[in-house]
Amino acid sequence: AQSVAQPEDQVNVAEGNPLTVKCTYSVSGNPYLFWYVQYPNRGLQFLLKYITGDNLVKGSYGFEAEFNKSQTSFHLKKPSALVSDSALYFCAVRDPKYGGATNKLIFGTGTLLAVQP
Amino acid sequence: DTEVTQTPKHLVMGMTNKKSLKCEQHMGHRAMYWYKQKAKKPPELMFVYSYEKLSINESVPSRFSPECPNSSLLNLHLHALQPEDSALYLCASSQEGGWGNQPQHFGDGTRLSIL
């Protein structure tokens, strides 16, 4: 079965320090991977995606993610955390069962990032 | 500002009421989605419309009835809901093509409370 795991419910980091939010996946075929962020009382915002090509993907707000096929991981990173980065982060993989215009996502359970000033 | 607009932002209704949620996008996307999200949990897919046709129904109870009148609009009709249906309802849209490599764009949701 296809799945996404985010092993940490919460990540705490001091402002200015690097941050990593972990994600591993299990999917048949080549994975299409996504990171989304959700601020309080808002919808999900797309950060970045990996489809193919360079394993290091750069996205919005200074975030990047590293795709590692052998470890089936897609960890989200940022060199220097900001207090405003505090939010709920979701990793997702496209369900390969569907195609065309239909993009069904399988979400991880989410990781709450708390950046302390 | 999000490019997917959902109305109303908040809705309180009784279990015997009938109400509708509305979603609108003008990005030319041909896939639109309804999700249900409980606090601090991932969104749960409910319905997907592709080119105005229902392509996925995730075994959602019939008290939820989706409608896609045109390529820009998506409605969710609600009737005889239960207290456990209280949640944030999110709409999303995505471009066609690329076999699912396009990201979904989410609205800010309708927060629904069932009394």
Tab-separated table of C-alpha atoms in Angstrom:
chain	number	residue	atom	x	y	z
A	1	ALA	CA	0.000	0.000	0.000
A	2	GLN	CA	1.133	3.526	-0.728
A	3	SER	CA	1.999	5.595	2.334
A	4	VAL	CA	3.848	8.610	3.687
A	5	ALA	CA	5.386	8.811	7.135
A	6	GLN	CA	6.335	11.888	9.114
A	7	PRO	CA	7.960	10.409	12.194
A	8	GLU	CA	7.990	13.600	14.288
A	9	ASP	CA	4.761	15.131	15.540
A	10	GLN	CA	6.651	18.268	16.521
A	11	VAL	CA	10.035	19.788	15.766
A	12	ASN	CA	11.448	22.556	17.953
A	13	VAL	CA	14.246	24.779	16.699
A	14	ALA	CA	15.745	28.100	17.725
A	15	GLU	CA	15.492	31.035	15.361
A	16	GLY	CA	18.543	31.239	13.123
A	17	ASN	CA	19.333	27.539	13.402
A	18	PRO	CA	18.900	25.094	10.515
A	19	LEU	CA	15.735	23.031	10.474
A	20	THR	CA	14.821	19.623	9.077
A	21	VAL	CA	11.365	18.100	8.865
A	22	LYS	CA	11.501	14.417	7.987
A	23	CYS	CA	9.421	12.482	5.480
A	24	THR	CA	9.677	8.949	4.164
A	25	TYR	CA	7.446	7.341	1.585
A	26	SER	CA	6.401	3.995	0.212
A	27	VAL	CA	4.945	4.037	-3.296
A	28	SER	CA	5.146	1.901	-6.400
A	29	GLY	CA	6.971	3.368	-9.363
A	30	ASN	CA	8.592	6.780	-9.467
A	31	PRO	CA	7.259	9.042	-6.721
A	32	TYR	CA	5.856	12.520	-7.217
A	33	LEU	CA	6.500	14.205	-3.865
A	34	PHE	CA	5.166	17.452	-2.438
A	35	TRP	CA	5.547	19.597	0.669
A	36	TYR	CA	2.764	21.845	1.917
A	37	VAL	CA	2.600	24.255	4.848
A	38	GLN	CA	-0.500	25.240	6.794
A	39	TYR	CA	-0.627	28.333	8.963
A	40	PRO	CA	-3.358	28.691	11.598
A	41	ASN	CA	-6.821	29.292	10.127
A	42	ARG	CA	-5.495	28.970	6.570
A	43	GLY	CA	-5.538	26.386	3.817
A	44	LEU	CA	-2.498	24.422	2.690
A	45	GLN	CA	0.152	26.296	0.737
A	46	PHE	CA	2.389	24.526	-1.767
A	47	LEU	CA	6.099	24.790	-0.939
A	48	LEU	CA	7.894	22.549	-3.427
A	49	LYS	CA	7.779	19.322	-5.374
A	50	TYR	CA	10.038	16.604	-6.693
A	51	ILE	CA	9.096	14.950	-9.955
A	52	THR	CA	12.405	14.051	-11.576
A	53	GLY	CA	15.903	15.421	-12.037
A	54	ASP	CA	18.102	17.089	-9.436
A	55	ASN	CA	17.702	15.521	-6.013
A	56	LEU	CA	17.866	18.911	-4.288
A	57	VAL	CA	14.691	20.882	-4.903
A	58	LYS	CA	14.342	24.553	-4.013
A	59	GLY	CA	10.983	26.016	-3.115
A	60	SER	CA	9.208	28.982	-1.606
A	61	TYR	CA	10.296	31.009	1.449
A	62	GLY	CA	13.872	29.643	1.375
A	63	PHE	CA	12.844	26.014	1.862
A	64	GLU	CA	14.468	23.136	0.038
A	65	ALA	CA	14.080	19.377	0.096
A	66	GLU	CA	16.402	16.509	-0.667
A	67	PHE	CA	15.115	13.459	-2.476
A	68	ASN	CA	16.924	10.239	-1.545
A	69	LYS	CA	15.730	7.269	-3.542
A	70	SER	CA	17.724	4.636	-1.668
A	71	GLN	CA	16.359	5.809	1.684
A	72	THR	CA	12.917	6.627	0.234
A	73	SER	CA	13.061	9.989	1.951
A	74	PHE	CA	12.180	13.555	1.067
A	75	HIS	CA	13.240	15.708	4.020
A	76	LEU	CA	12.385	19.405	4.121
A	77	LYS	CA	15.180	21.770	5.104
A	78	LYS	CA	15.934	25.426	5.673
A	79	PRO	CA	19.369	26.838	6.528
A	80	SER	CA	18.119	29.458	8.992
A	81	ALA	CA	14.712	29.195	10.699
A	82	LEU	CA	12.425	32.158	11.296
A	83	VAL	CA	9.754	32.489	13.965
A	84	SER	CA	7.306	33.037	11.105
A	85	ASP	CA	8.110	29.523	9.821
A	86	SER	CA	6.162	28.106	12.782
A	87	ALA	CA	3.316	26.137	11.209
A	88	LEU	CA	2.055	22.640	10.372
A	89	TYR	CA	3.960	20.914	7.556
A	90	PHE	CA	2.606	18.089	5.419
A	91	CYS	CA	4.532	15.797	3.114
A	92	ALA	CA	2.500	14.154	0.343
A	93	VAL	CA	2.977	11.711	-2.509
A	94	ARG	CA	0.847	11.319	-5.581
A	95	ASP	CA	-1.222	8.132	-5.562
A	96	PRO	CA	-0.012	6.307	-8.723
A	97	LYS	CA	-3.393	4.601	-9.062
A	98	TYR	CA	-4.801	7.764	-10.665
A	99	GLY	CA	-3.632	9.707	-13.681
A	100	GLY	CA	-4.536	12.456	-16.098
A	101	ALA	CA	-6.013	15.543	-14.502
A	102	THR	CA	-6.780	13.695	-11.285
A	103	ASN	CA	-4.019	14.127	-8.749
A	104	LYS	CA	-4.889	12.237	-5.598
A	105	LEU	CA	-2.434	12.907	-2.821
A	106	ILE	CA	-1.512	10.661	0.064
A	107	PHE	CA	-0.609	12.892	3.005
A	108	GLY	CA	1.637	12.263	5.962
A	109	THR	CA	0.294	12.925	9.441
A	110	GLY	CA	1.905	16.340	9.628
A	111	THR	CA	4.720	17.863	11.673
A	112	LEU	CA	4.233	20.946	13.807
A	113	LEU	CA	7.275	23.187	13.530
A	114	ALA	CA	7.849	25.531	16.466
A	115	VAL	CA	10.593	28.121	16.068
A	116	GLN	CA	11.579	29.831	19.315
A	117	PRO	CA	12.892	33.417	19.261
B	1	ASP	CA	-4.127	36.004	-1.024
B	2	THR	CA	-5.226	32.571	-2.176
B	3	GLU	CA	-6.368	32.015	-5.756
B	4	VAL	CA	-9.052	29.572	-4.677
B	5	THR	CA	-11.935	31.378	-2.976
B	6	GLN	CA	-14.242	29.600	-0.569
B	7	THR	CA	-17.460	30.939	0.916
B	8	PRO	CA	-18.639	31.193	3.574
B	9	LYS	CA	-15.586	31.247	5.866
B	10	HIS	CA	-17.649	30.043	8.809
B	11	LEU	CA	-20.948	28.156	8.947
B	12	VAL	CA	-22.996	26.999	11.895
B	13	MET	CA	-25.954	24.773	11.143
B	14	GLY	CA	-28.364	22.458	12.843
B	15	MET	CA	-28.630	18.794	12.000
B	16	THR	CA	-31.831	19.312	10.012
B	17	ASN	CA	-30.619	22.274	7.954
B	18	LYS	CA	-29.635	22.358	4.300
B	19	LYS	CA	-26.705	24.547	3.317
B	20	SER	CA	-24.094	24.765	0.575
B	21	LEU	CA	-20.385	25.493	0.462
B	22	LYS	CA	-18.986	27.279	-2.560
B	23	CYS	CA	-15.551	27.212	-4.170
B	24	GLU	CA	-14.324	29.281	-7.102
B	25	GLN	CA	-11.060	29.404	-9.060
B	26	HIS	CA	-10.075	31.356	-12.163
B	27	MET	CA	-6.720	29.731	-12.883
B	28	GLY	CA	-8.096	27.547	-15.682
B	29	HIS	CA	-7.610	24.401	-13.644
B	30	ARG	CA	-9.680	21.416	-14.750
B	31	ALA	CA	-9.426	19.312	-11.603
B	32	MET	CA	-11.153	20.383	-8.392
B	33	TYR	CA	-11.214	18.699	-5.003
B	34	TRP	CA	-13.129	18.687	-1.720
B	35	TYR	CA	-11.325	17.750	1.479
B	36	LYS	CA	-12.386	17.451	5.108
B	37	GLN	CA	-9.810	18.357	7.761
B	38	LYS	CA	-9.969	17.871	11.511
B	39	ALA	CA	-7.734	19.950	13.772
B	40	LYS	CA	-4.007	19.171	13.421
B	41	LYS	CA	-4.743	16.244	11.084
B	42	PRO	CA	-4.025	15.848	7.371
B	43	PRO	CA	-6.807	16.634	4.912
B	44	GLU	CA	-9.023	13.692	3.957
B	45	LEU	CA	-10.059	13.564	0.325
B	46	MET	CA	-13.809	13.496	-0.255
B	47	PHE	CA	-14.437	14.146	-3.953
B	48	VAL	CA	-12.517	14.908	-7.128
B	49	TYR	CA	-13.929	16.466	-10.289
B	50	SER	CA	-11.975	16.202	-13.510
B	51	TYR	CA	-13.248	18.231	-16.475
B	52	GLU	CA	-16.511	18.815	-14.592
B	53	LYS	CA	-17.138	15.093	-14.127
B	54	LEU	CA	-16.963	13.305	-10.796
B	55	SER	CA	-13.892	11.090	-10.962
B	56	ILE	CA	-13.383	10.110	-7.317
B	57	ASN	CA	-15.880	9.663	-4.480
B	58	GLU	CA	-14.113	8.409	-1.397
B	59	SER	CA	-17.188	6.610	-0.071
B	60	VAL	CA	-18.546	9.832	1.381
B	61	PRO	CA	-21.998	9.644	3.057
B	62	SER	CA	-24.862	10.825	0.875
B	63	ARG	CA	-25.568	13.728	3.220
B	64	PHE	CA	-22.697	15.392	1.322
B	65	SER	CA	-23.551	16.082	-2.316
B	66	PRO	CA	-20.989	17.674	-4.647
B	67	GLU	CA	-21.763	19.648	-7.763
B	68	CYS	CA	-19.543	21.149	-10.450
B	69	PRO	CA	-21.696	23.590	-12.498
B	70	ASN	CA	-18.755	24.733	-14.655
B	71	SER	CA	-14.976	24.580	-14.797
B	72	SER	CA	-14.556	27.425	-12.294
B	73	LEU	CA	-17.110	26.491	-9.656
B	74	LEU	CA	-17.470	23.674	-7.172
B	75	ASN	CA	-20.255	23.343	-4.645
B	76	LEU	CA	-20.796	21.023	-1.714
B	77	HIS	CA	-24.419	20.631	-0.661
B	78	LEU	CA	-24.996	19.645	2.949
B	79	HIS	CA	-28.088	18.037	4.421
B	80	ALA	CA	-28.853	16.318	7.718
B	81	LEU	CA	-25.276	16.486	8.938
B	82	GLN	CA	-24.045	14.930	12.173
B	83	PRO	CA	-21.954	16.562	14.917
B	84	GLU	CA	-18.926	14.542	13.786
B	85	ASP	CA	-19.101	16.368	10.462
B	86	SER	CA	-17.866	19.519	12.171
B	87	ALA	CA	-14.518	20.275	10.525
B	88	LEU	CA	-12.652	22.547	8.149
B	89	TYR	CA	-13.741	21.878	4.560
B	90	LEU	CA	-11.067	22.672	2.012
B	91	CYS	CA	-11.386	23.102	-1.710
B	92	ALA	CA	-8.412	22.715	-4.050
B	93	SER	CA	-7.717	22.834	-7.762
B	94	SER	CA	-4.908	21.703	-10.052
B	95	GLN	CA	-3.866	21.877	-13.688
B	96	GLU	CA	-4.463	18.928	-15.941
B	97	GLY	CA	-1.716	16.965	-17.587
B	98	GLY	CA	1.625	15.654	-16.454
B	99	TRP	CA	0.044	12.639	-14.815
B	100	GLY	CA	-0.316	14.293	-11.454
B	101	ASN	CA	2.878	16.317	-11.302
B	102	GLN	CA	0.998	19.589	-10.807
B	103	PRO	CA	0.523	20.873	-7.263
B	104	GLN	CA	-2.879	21.449	-5.788
B	105	HIS	CA	-3.844	25.003	-4.850
B	106	PHE	CA	-5.986	25.222	-1.722
B	107	GLY	CA	-8.517	27.728	-0.523
B	108	ASP	CA	-8.629	28.828	3.109
B	109	GLY	CA	-11.602	26.633	3.822
B	110	THR	CA	-15.023	26.827	5.421
B	111	ARG	CA	-15.105	26.088	9.127
B	112	LEU	CA	-18.298	24.133	9.690
B	113	SER	CA	-19.926	23.576	13.071
B	114	ILE	CA	-22.905	21.280	13.484
B	115	LEU	CA	-25.092	21.932	16.505
